[in-house]
Tab-separated table of C-alpha atoms (C1' of nucleotides) in Angstrom:
chain	number	residue	atom	x	y	z
C	30	UNK	CA	27.220	-4.299	-78.983
C	31	UNK	CA	27.064	-0.563	-79.497
C	32	UNK	CA	30.618	0.635	-79.411
C	33	UNK	CA	31.619	-0.744	-82.831
C	34	UNK	CA	28.491	0.954	-84.249
C	35	UNK	CA	29.316	4.210	-82.530
C	36	UNK	CA	32.727	4.019	-84.169
C	37	UNK	CA	31.265	3.208	-87.603
C	38	UNK	CA	28.955	6.181	-87.312
C	39	UNK	CA	31.817	8.473	-86.324
C	40	UNK	CA	33.988	7.205	-89.182
C	41	UNK	CA	31.224	7.680	-91.691
C	42	UNK	CA	30.750	11.237	-90.514
C	43	UNK	CA	34.506	11.702	-90.974
C	44	UNK	CA	37.423	9.257	-91.481
C	45	UNK	CA	39.830	9.557	-88.562
C	46	UNK	CA	42.711	8.026	-86.692
C	47	UNK	CA	42.357	6.349	-83.329
C	48	UNK	CA	43.322	9.383	-81.336
C	49	UNK	CA	41.135	11.690	-83.367
C	50	UNK	CA	38.241	9.349	-82.711
C	51	UNK	CA	39.044	9.444	-78.977
C	52	UNK	CA	38.959	13.256	-79.058
C	53	UNK	CA	35.611	13.180	-80.907
C	54	UNK	CA	34.254	10.711	-78.333
C	55	UNK	CA	35.189	13.175	-75.646
C	56	UNK	CA	33.080	15.778	-77.374
C	57	UNK	CA	30.064	15.064	-79.525
C	58	UNK	CA	29.478	11.344	-79.979
C	59	UNK	CA	30.834	10.364	-76.569
C	60	UNK	CA	28.116	12.502	-74.946
C	61	UNK	CA	25.788	9.597	-75.794
C	62	UNK	CA	28.236	6.715	-75.772
C	63	UNK	CA	31.461	7.363	-73.954
C	64	UNK	CA	34.627	5.294	-74.532
C	65	UNK	CA	38.270	5.355	-73.624
C	66	UNK	CA	41.080	5.312	-76.188
C	67	UNK	CA	41.794	1.690	-75.171
C	68	UNK	CA	38.317	0.532	-76.102
C	69	UNK	CA	38.539	2.458	-79.361
C	70	UNK	CA	41.865	1.015	-80.462
C	71	UNK	CA	40.826	-2.492	-79.555
C	72	UNK	CA	37.552	-2.102	-81.423
C	73	UNK	CA	39.300	-0.559	-84.476
C	74	UNK	CA	41.438	-3.690	-84.616
C	75	UNK	CA	38.379	-5.901	-84.508
C	76	UNK	CA	36.484	-3.879	-87.089
C	77	UNK	CA	39.474	-4.009	-89.419
C	78	UNK	CA	39.750	-7.768	-88.892
C	79	UNK	CA	36.064	-8.163	-89.708
C	80	UNK	CA	36.498	-6.197	-92.921
C	81	UNK	CA	34.190	-3.374	-91.841
C	82	UNK	CA	36.815	-0.657	-91.994
C	83	UNK	CA	40.272	-0.308	-93.467
C	84	UNK	CA	43.389	1.725	-92.635
C	85	UNK	CA	44.294	4.157	-95.352
C	86	UNK	CA	47.658	3.243	-96.821
C	87	UNK	CA	50.295	5.066	-94.795
C	88	UNK	CA	53.702	6.110	-96.169
C	89	UNK	CA	55.592	4.383	-93.281
C	90	UNK	CA	53.448	1.818	-91.509
C	91	UNK	CA	54.969	1.491	-88.025
C	92	UNK	CA	54.065	1.884	-84.413
C	93	UNK	CA	53.505	5.442	-83.140
C	94	UNK	CA	52.586	6.382	-86.684
C	95	UNK	CA	49.211	7.887	-87.343
C	96	UNK	CA	46.718	5.554	-89.014
C	97	UNK	CA	43.565	6.837	-90.674
C	98	UNK	CA	40.541	4.569	-90.976
C	99	UNK	CA	37.647	4.679	-93.382
C	100	UNK	CA	34.452	2.587	-93.481
C	101	UNK	CA	34.083	-0.121	-96.141
C	102	UNK	CA	30.746	-1.017	-97.769
C	103	UNK	CA	30.445	-4.046	-95.490
C	104	UNK	CA	30.707	-1.716	-92.491
C	105	UNK	CA	28.050	0.587	-93.759
C	106	UNK	CA	25.727	-2.421	-94.323
C	107	UNK	CA	26.408	-3.698	-90.800
C	108	UNK	CA	25.566	-0.304	-89.373
C	109	UNK	CA	22.375	0.017	-91.415
C	110	UNK	CA	21.345	-3.456	-90.179
C	111	UNK	CA	22.008	-2.482	-86.581
C	112	UNK	CA	19.870	0.659	-86.917
C	113	UNK	CA	17.040	-1.484	-88.277
C	114	UNK	CA	17.283	-4.171	-85.627
C	115	UNK	CA	14.936	-3.535	-82.734
C	116	UNK	CA	16.441	-3.444	-79.311
C	117	UNK	CA	14.790	-2.953	-75.933
C	118	UNK	CA	15.753	-0.041	-73.748
C	119	UNK	CA	18.113	-1.102	-70.966
C	120	UNK	CA	16.802	-0.697	-67.432
C	121	UNK	CA	18.152	2.310	-65.485
C	122	UNK	CA	21.422	1.831	-63.616
C	123	UNK	CA	21.950	4.985	-61.623
C	124	UNK	CA	24.342	5.107	-58.711
C	125	UNK	CA	22.946	8.386	-57.276
C	126	UNK	CA	19.356	7.148	-56.991
C	127	UNK	CA	20.714	3.956	-55.482
C	128	UNK	CA	22.834	5.870	-52.980
C	129	UNK	CA	19.837	7.944	-51.954
C	130	UNK	CA	17.925	4.744	-51.331
C	131	UNK	CA	20.828	3.477	-49.211
C	132	UNK	CA	20.897	6.837	-47.406
C	133	UNK	CA	17.287	6.259	-46.454
C	134	UNK	CA	18.557	3.239	-44.468
C	135	UNK	CA	21.974	4.301	-43.128
C	136	UNK	CA	21.536	8.059	-42.766
C	137	UNK	CA	21.790	11.119	-44.995
C	138	UNK	CA	24.643	12.928	-43.297
C	139	UNK	CA	26.524	14.972	-45.894
C	140	UNK	CA	24.303	13.865	-48.697
C	141	UNK	CA	22.862	17.295	-49.453
C	142	UNK	CA	26.334	18.484	-50.400
C	143	UNK	CA	26.721	15.608	-52.822
C	144	UNK	CA	23.376	16.559	-54.363
C	145	UNK	CA	24.508	20.125	-54.764
C	146	UNK	CA	27.740	18.945	-56.390
C	147	UNK	CA	25.799	16.838	-58.891
C	148	UNK	CA	23.369	19.705	-59.507
C	149	UNK	CA	26.204	22.019	-60.506
C	150	UNK	CA	27.792	19.348	-62.748
C	151	UNK	CA	24.496	18.762	-64.526
C	152	UNK	CA	23.920	22.505	-64.865
C	153	UNK	CA	27.352	22.789	-66.478
C	154	UNK	CA	26.597	19.923	-68.874
C	155	UNK	CA	23.260	21.502	-69.734
C	156	UNK	CA	24.999	24.788	-70.597
C	157	UNK	CA	27.518	22.902	-72.683
C	158	UNK	CA	24.729	21.277	-74.721
C	159	UNK	CA	22.892	24.542	-75.123
C	160	UNK	CA	26.121	26.088	-76.419
C	161	UNK	CA	26.449	23.227	-78.911
C	162	UNK	CA	22.890	23.709	-79.964
C	163	UNK	CA	23.372	27.422	-80.709
C	164	UNK	CA	26.638	26.861	-82.577
C	165	UNK	CA	25.741	23.722	-84.508
C	166	UNK	CA	22.042	24.086	-85.027
C	167	UNK	CA	21.020	27.725	-85.557
C	168	UNK	CA	17.494	28.029	-87.067
C	169	UNK	CA	18.804	28.204	-90.635
C	170	UNK	CA	20.665	24.873	-90.250
C	171	UNK	CA	17.626	22.849	-89.301
C	172	UNK	CA	16.604	22.099	-92.861
C	173	UNK	CA	18.299	18.898	-94.021
C	174	UNK	CA	17.016	15.581	-92.767
C	175	UNK	CA	20.392	14.586	-91.204
C	176	UNK	CA	20.703	17.914	-89.403
C	177	UNK	CA	17.193	17.703	-87.937
C	178	UNK	CA	17.921	14.223	-86.687
C	179	UNK	CA	21.242	15.204	-85.134
C	180	UNK	CA	19.504	18.137	-83.520
C	181	UNK	CA	16.907	15.787	-82.112
C	182	UNK	CA	19.621	13.643	-80.549
C	183	UNK	CA	21.163	16.748	-78.942
C	184	UNK	CA	17.799	17.804	-77.666
C	185	UNK	CA	17.615	14.380	-75.982
C	186	UNK	CA	20.771	15.245	-74.098
C	187	UNK	CA	19.420	18.672	-73.210
C	188	UNK	CA	16.104	17.337	-71.918
C	189	UNK	CA	17.911	14.624	-69.931
C	190	UNK	CA	20.087	17.246	-68.176
C	191	UNK	CA	16.964	19.300	-67.569
C	192	UNK	CA	15.383	16.271	-65.903
C	193	UNK	CA	18.424	15.892	-63.612
C	194	UNK	CA	18.602	19.548	-62.646
C	195	UNK	CA	14.877	19.578	-61.925
C	196	UNK	CA	14.964	16.390	-59.855
C	197	UNK	CA	18.093	17.452	-57.924
C	198	UNK	CA	16.456	20.830	-57.122
C	199	UNK	CA	13.387	18.975	-55.889
C	200	UNK	CA	15.514	16.664	-53.829
C	201	UNK	CA	17.419	19.527	-52.264
C	202	UNK	CA	14.151	21.257	-51.384
C	203	UNK	CA	13.161	18.103	-49.609
C	204	UNK	CA	16.458	18.094	-47.692
C	205	UNK	CA	16.276	21.770	-46.843
C	206	UNK	CA	12.646	21.495	-45.872
C	207	UNK	CA	13.651	18.688	-43.520
C	208	UNK	CA	16.379	20.829	-42.025
C	209	UNK	CA	13.973	23.709	-41.434
C	210	UNK	CA	11.496	21.394	-39.767
C	211	UNK	CA	14.354	20.118	-37.560
C	212	UNK	CA	15.295	23.725	-36.759
C	213	UNK	CA	11.864	24.595	-35.297
S	3	UNK	CA	31.270	-0.825	-57.436
S	4	UNK	CA	27.544	-0.360	-56.849
S	5	UNK	CA	26.125	-3.871	-56.955
S	6	UNK	CA	27.436	-4.962	-53.520
S	7	UNK	CA	25.976	-1.801	-52.055
S	8	UNK	CA	22.676	-2.366	-53.754
S	9	UNK	CA	22.635	-5.797	-52.178
S	10	UNK	CA	23.585	-4.501	-48.731
S	11	UNK	CA	20.768	-1.950	-48.947
S	12	UNK	CA	18.261	-4.600	-49.971
S	13	UNK	CA	19.401	-6.917	-47.174
S	14	UNK	CA	19.164	-4.149	-44.591
S	15	UNK	CA	15.640	-3.387	-45.745
S	16	UNK	CA	14.885	-7.114	-45.338
S	17	UNK	CA	17.135	-10.207	-44.903
S	18	UNK	CA	16.615	-12.526	-47.868
S	19	UNK	CA	17.953	-15.509	-49.779
S	20	UNK	CA	19.631	-15.198	-53.154
S	21	UNK	CA	16.474	-15.932	-55.111
S	22	UNK	CA	14.355	-13.576	-53.048
S	23	UNK	CA	16.891	-10.873	-53.715
S	24	UNK	CA	16.710	-11.640	-57.406
S	25	UNK	CA	12.946	-11.211	-57.293
S	26	UNK	CA	13.241	-7.946	-55.396
S	27	UNK	CA	15.781	-6.799	-57.946
S	28	UNK	CA	13.226	-7.469	-60.646
S	29	UNK	CA	10.780	-5.167	-58.856
S	30	UNK	CA	11.750	-2.259	-56.672
S	31	UNK	CA	15.499	-1.975	-56.259
S	32	UNK	CA	16.297	-3.303	-59.661
S	33	UNK	CA	14.383	-0.442	-61.261
S	34	UNK	CA	17.442	1.661	-60.406
S	35	UNK	CA	20.149	-1.008	-60.419
S	36	UNK	CA	19.280	-4.166	-62.349
S	37	UNK	CA	21.123	-7.440	-61.798
S	38	UNK	CA	20.791	-11.072	-62.810
S	39	UNK	CA	20.717	-13.895	-60.289
S	40	UNK	CA	24.261	-14.803	-61.332
S	41	UNK	CA	25.678	-11.499	-60.386
S	42	UNK	CA	23.735	-11.638	-57.099
S	43	UNK	CA	24.924	-15.092	-56.043
S	44	UNK	CA	28.520	-14.262	-56.936
S	45	UNK	CA	28.324	-11.002	-55.035
S	46	UNK	CA	26.688	-12.645	-51.995
S	47	UNK	CA	29.687	-15.026	-51.909
S	48	UNK	CA	32.124	-12.128	-51.988
S	49	UNK	CA	30.263	-10.169	-49.363
S	50	UNK	CA	30.179	-13.213	-47.049
S	51	UNK	CA	33.875	-13.701	-47.655
S	52	UNK	CA	34.542	-10.080	-46.782
S	53	UNK	CA	32.568	-10.433	-43.523
S	54	UNK	CA	29.954	-7.897	-44.592
S	55	UNK	CA	27.048	-10.339	-44.428
S	56	UNK	CA	26.468	-13.815	-43.039
S	57	UNK	CA	24.193	-16.686	-43.903
S	58	UNK	CA	21.732	-17.454	-41.143
S	59	UNK	CA	22.372	-20.963	-39.788
S	60	UNK	CA	20.272	-23.376	-41.841
S	61	UNK	CA	18.989	-26.691	-40.495
S	62	UNK	CA	20.492	-28.714	-43.393
S	63	UNK	CA	23.196	-26.753	-45.198
S	64	UNK	CA	23.457	-28.193	-48.683
S	65	UNK	CA	23.204	-27.246	-52.297
S	66	UNK	CA	19.677	-26.386	-53.562
S	67	UNK	CA	18.858	-25.478	-49.979
S	68	UNK	CA	17.569	-21.958	-49.264
S	69	UNK	CA	20.121	-19.691	-47.554
S	70	UNK	CA	19.087	-16.448	-45.819
S	71	UNK	CA	21.570	-13.638	-45.490
S	72	UNK	CA	21.692	-10.788	-43.035
S	73	UNK	CA	23.968	-7.764	-42.888
S	74	UNK	CA	26.702	-7.611	-40.259
S	75	UNK	CA	27.851	-4.337	-38.599
S	76	UNK	CA	30.925	-4.243	-40.866
S	77	UNK	CA	28.570	-4.333	-43.878
S	78	UNK	CA	26.465	-1.486	-42.579
S	79	UNK	CA	29.601	0.571	-41.995
S	80	UNK	CA	30.801	-0.130	-45.549
S	81	UNK	CA	27.436	0.928	-46.936
S	82	UNK	CA	27.447	4.130	-44.848
S	83	UNK	CA	30.959	4.925	-46.107
S	84	UNK	CA	29.884	4.388	-49.697
S	85	UNK	CA	26.929	6.724	-49.280
S	86	UNK	CA	29.234	9.387	-47.917
S	87	UNK	CA	31.906	8.971	-50.625
S	88	UNK	CA	31.428	11.410	-53.468
S	89	UNK	CA	31.142	9.967	-56.943
S	90	UNK	CA	30.780	11.693	-60.260
S	91	UNK	CA	27.762	10.991	-62.411
S	92	UNK	CA	28.623	8.604	-65.272
S	93	UNK	CA	28.287	9.980	-68.788
S	94	UNK	CA	25.129	8.864	-70.679
S	95	UNK	CA	25.363	5.606	-72.586
S	96	UNK	CA	22.169	5.320	-74.552
S	97	UNK	CA	21.844	3.024	-77.535
S	98	UNK	CA	18.632	4.609	-78.851
S	99	UNK	CA	20.121	8.142	-79.136
S	100	UNK	CA	23.201	6.571	-80.704
S	101	UNK	CA	21.080	4.642	-83.190
S	102	UNK	CA	19.232	7.780	-84.136
S	103	UNK	CA	22.538	9.470	-84.833
S	104	UNK	CA	23.559	6.505	-86.956
S	105	UNK	CA	20.191	6.669	-88.706
S	106	UNK	CA	20.980	10.256	-89.679
S	107	UNK	CA	23.887	8.792	-91.678
S	108	UNK	CA	22.589	5.488	-93.110
S	109	UNK	CA	18.856	6.222	-93.376
S	110	UNK	CA	15.836	6.145	-91.097
S	111	UNK	CA	13.781	3.474	-92.805
S	112	UNK	CA	11.644	1.694	-90.209
S	113	UNK	CA	12.945	3.782	-87.358
S	114	UNK	CA	9.653	5.436	-86.545
S	115	UNK	CA	8.240	2.037	-85.635
S	116	UNK	CA	11.093	1.443	-83.273
S	117	UNK	CA	10.443	4.834	-81.641
S	118	UNK	CA	6.771	3.968	-81.223
S	119	UNK	CA	7.713	0.660	-79.683
S	120	UNK	CA	10.015	2.399	-77.190
S	121	UNK	CA	7.331	4.978	-76.479
S	122	UNK	CA	4.808	2.283	-75.469
S	123	UNK	CA	7.411	0.529	-73.323
S	124	UNK	CA	8.247	3.804	-71.505
S	125	UNK	CA	4.607	4.592	-71.083
S	126	UNK	CA	4.029	1.150	-69.494
S	127	UNK	CA	6.958	1.707	-67.156
S	128	UNK	CA	5.651	5.114	-66.201
S	129	UNK	CA	2.269	3.595	-65.367
S	130	UNK	CA	3.950	0.933	-63.315
S	131	UNK	CA	5.847	3.546	-61.313
S	132	UNK	CA	2.732	5.594	-60.769
S	133	UNK	CA	0.946	2.514	-59.515
S	134	UNK	CA	3.785	1.931	-57.058
S	135	UNK	CA	3.612	5.519	-55.957
S	136	UNK	CA	-0.123	5.287	-55.180
S	137	UNK	CA	0.236	1.971	-53.386
S	138	UNK	CA	3.461	2.574	-51.467
S	139	UNK	CA	3.351	6.287	-50.883
S	140	UNK	CA	-0.171	7.557	-50.269
S	141	UNK	CA	-0.241	11.100	-48.708
S	142	UNK	CA	-0.406	9.705	-45.190
S	143	UNK	CA	2.766	7.633	-45.624
S	144	UNK	CA	4.975	10.539	-46.595
S	145	UNK	CA	5.856	11.458	-43.018
S	146	UNK	CA	8.937	9.543	-41.952
S	147	UNK	CA	12.331	10.532	-43.200
S	148	UNK	CA	12.992	7.188	-44.830
S	149	UNK	CA	9.663	7.146	-46.606
S	150	UNK	CA	10.081	10.637	-48.011
S	151	UNK	CA	13.528	9.687	-49.349
S	152	UNK	CA	12.314	6.458	-50.921
S	153	UNK	CA	9.483	8.412	-52.450
S	154	UNK	CA	12.005	10.863	-53.839
S	155	UNK	CA	13.880	8.032	-55.506
S	156	UNK	CA	10.631	6.744	-57.078
S	157	UNK	CA	9.849	10.225	-58.313
S	158	UNK	CA	13.290	10.165	-60.005
S	159	UNK	CA	12.143	7.108	-61.899
S	160	UNK	CA	8.817	8.694	-62.754
S	161	UNK	CA	10.375	11.903	-64.059
S	162	UNK	CA	12.929	9.952	-66.052
S	163	UNK	CA	10.133	8.015	-67.798
S	164	UNK	CA	8.297	11.262	-68.400
S	165	UNK	CA	11.372	12.622	-70.057
S	166	UNK	CA	11.531	9.620	-72.361
S	167	UNK	CA	7.856	9.704	-73.320
S	168	UNK	CA	8.099	13.420	-73.981
S	169	UNK	CA	11.245	13.122	-76.088
S	170	UNK	CA	9.957	10.150	-78.037
S	171	UNK	CA	6.698	11.983	-78.728
S	172	UNK	CA	8.711	14.944	-79.962
S	173	UNK	CA	10.885	12.689	-82.074
S	174	UNK	CA	7.833	11.009	-83.664
S	175	UNK	CA	6.327	14.436	-84.431
S	176	UNK	CA	9.551	15.172	-86.295
S	177	UNK	CA	9.284	11.947	-88.227
S	178	UNK	CA	5.632	12.395	-89.034
S	179	UNK	CA	6.164	16.013	-89.975
S	180	UNK	CA	8.825	14.847	-92.364
S	181	UNK	CA	6.473	12.246	-93.895
S	182	UNK	CA	3.760	14.876	-94.402
S	183	UNK	CA	6.178	17.195	-96.079
S	184	UNK	CA	7.212	14.308	-98.338
S	185	UNK	CA	3.510	13.709	-99.123
S	186	UNK	CA	2.886	17.177	-100.452
D	29	DG	C1'	8.191	-45.004	-57.113
D	30	DA	C1'	9.167	-42.649	-61.542
D	31	DT	C1'	8.762	-38.479	-63.645
D	32	DC	C1'	7.993	-33.503	-63.914
D	33	DG	C1'	7.701	-28.699	-62.789
D	34	DT	C1'	9.230	-25.370	-59.414
D	35	DT	C1'	12.410	-23.421	-56.274
D	36	DA	C1'	17.053	-22.669	-55.352
D	37	DT	C1'	22.119	-22.367	-55.750
D	38	DG	C1'	26.049	-22.234	-58.343
D	39	DC	C1'	30.164	-22.948	-62.066
D	40	DA	C1'	32.392	-21.652	-66.457
D	41	DA	C1'	33.113	-19.086	-70.400
D	42	DC	C1'	32.534	-14.988	-72.595
D	43	DT	C1'	31.943	-9.902	-73.542
D	44	DT	C1'	32.450	-5.292	-72.333
D	45	DG	C1'	34.619	-1.613	-69.869
D	46	DT	C1'	38.584	0.272	-66.896
D	47	DT	C1'	43.299	1.237	-65.396
D	48	DG	C1'	48.077	1.425	-65.649
D	49	DC	C1'	51.742	1.376	-68.281
D	50	DA	C1'	55.042	0.806	-72.405
D	51	DC	C1'	56.745	2.160	-76.678
D	52	DA	C1'	57.564	4.892	-80.869
D	53	DA	C1'	57.787	9.046	-83.844
D	54	DC	C1'	58.217	14.107	-84.092
D	55	DG	C1'	59.323	18.745	-83.173
D	56	DG	C1'	61.335	22.090	-80.542
D	57	DG	C1'	64.823	24.076	-77.371
D	58	DT	C1'	69.515	24.335	-75.489
R	16	DA	C1'	73.813	15.781	-80.088
R	17	DC	C1'	70.614	15.401	-76.255
R	18	DC	C1'	66.512	15.934	-73.658
R	19	DC	C1'	61.520	16.724	-73.211
R	20	DG	C1'	56.818	17.432	-74.077
R	21	DT	C1'	53.286	16.088	-77.275
R	22	DT	C1'	51.076	13.004	-80.344
R	23	DG	C1'	49.946	8.499	-81.350
R	24	DT	C1'	49.394	3.385	-80.893
R	25	DG	C1'	49.141	-0.488	-78.210
R	26	DC	C1'	49.626	-4.586	-74.515
R	27	DA	C1'	48.219	-6.697	-70.207
R	28	DA	C1'	45.665	-7.287	-66.200
R	29	DC	C1'	41.658	-6.565	-64.052
R	30	DA	C1'	36.588	-5.586	-62.912
R	31	DA	C1'	31.868	-5.826	-64.109
R	32	DG	C1'	28.113	-7.741	-66.527
R	33	DT	C1'	25.991	-11.573	-69.514
R	34	DT	C1'	24.719	-16.225	-71.090
R	35	DG	C1'	24.193	-20.937	-70.911
R	36	DC	C1'	24.135	-24.719	-68.377
R	37	DA	C1'	24.527	-28.051	-64.142
R	38	DT	C1'	22.999	-29.547	-59.866
R	39	DA	C1'	19.983	-30.445	-56.024
R	40	DA	C1'	15.841	-30.456	-52.962
R	41	DC	C1'	10.776	-30.709	-52.817
R	42	DG	C1'	6.196	-31.447	-53.791
R	43	DA	C1'	2.627	-33.039	-57.050
R	44	DT	C1'	0.706	-36.403	-59.996
R	45	DC	C1'	0.144	-40.533	-62.559
DNA sequence: GATCGTTATGCAACTTGTTGCACAACGGGT
DNA sequence: ACCCGTTGTGCAACAAGTTGCATAACGATC
């Protein structure tokens, strides 16, 4: 039940059309809750139906025509309620850890390459986040409450990528160590 | 497409019935790929249909009767292929980070408590993992290839929980710092 | 031997997320 | 006037995950 709330948050930060939202999900918000344009359009329809958002009156309402949405008071209330509701963390679901466990059974041939590939992807993501941090949160912009909280979220992403790069490096050391031992 | 492979891995480690699998998913394997008994039964049916596993002949085959499954060669091949296939890491989807971002917009009232709750849950999970590490992977059991890999997977879980406890602590410091400032 | 808790398997309906494609407006370029 | 790439919205079918409930065997206990 998070996607509608992700959309409400995004729309409160800035009213947008479906495609604009999609673009924003590919950048900032989507870094913590990804979504395709299909999900977004479908959810925008439901949110409008529920009276949480409304489309700004367009000159010519027709298909293929841009439609801007804004959040209604009911939507803001719903979002505030959601933030206040307590919700348990979901258990991890990570395909790479799972595959490594499977590799322990059926063999690790070629797996080191896959680990290296993931390492470089996570390094790239880490760099991306650090770029965002420098641009969006220089020291002088860490004053307002909202900015400090958004910065905290971004730091979550940064630390998460740091975890992955560290673990992948460790894993590769394990693999290389094994290869060396096999070489002797 | 990971659940069938999680099941194949579990069954290769030890042939089991549906309910036994469910229990094992609640402990070790499920720490990295959780699943309900419904998903598991359904998937067992599909895997049997596909000829990847088979039910061991039971004395009285009937409903409510325990059914043990074992992996067939075709299943092992499928698992090995999956391990070799390369697969991109999925983007993060984390409700807590999202909620914090929403809180930056609609207000953080009561959120520190939620952070504290999550912190204690993650601390408990971390302790659980560390217990498993001591019991399952004492220094003398880190010799075989398979054990070292499984230990690596567990360390992934441990480091991930460490990340969360660290970030949550940081976040709470931010919140408490804010409160102190407000006090002055 | 009737009832009750536990173990065990499974169906059905629903929600959420993914993939592929269709359709419409708009602004060039030729 | 026609085509084409881009922007923008959307349907339909499917895959994966969740929730609630039904069914059946088995042993204990009253």
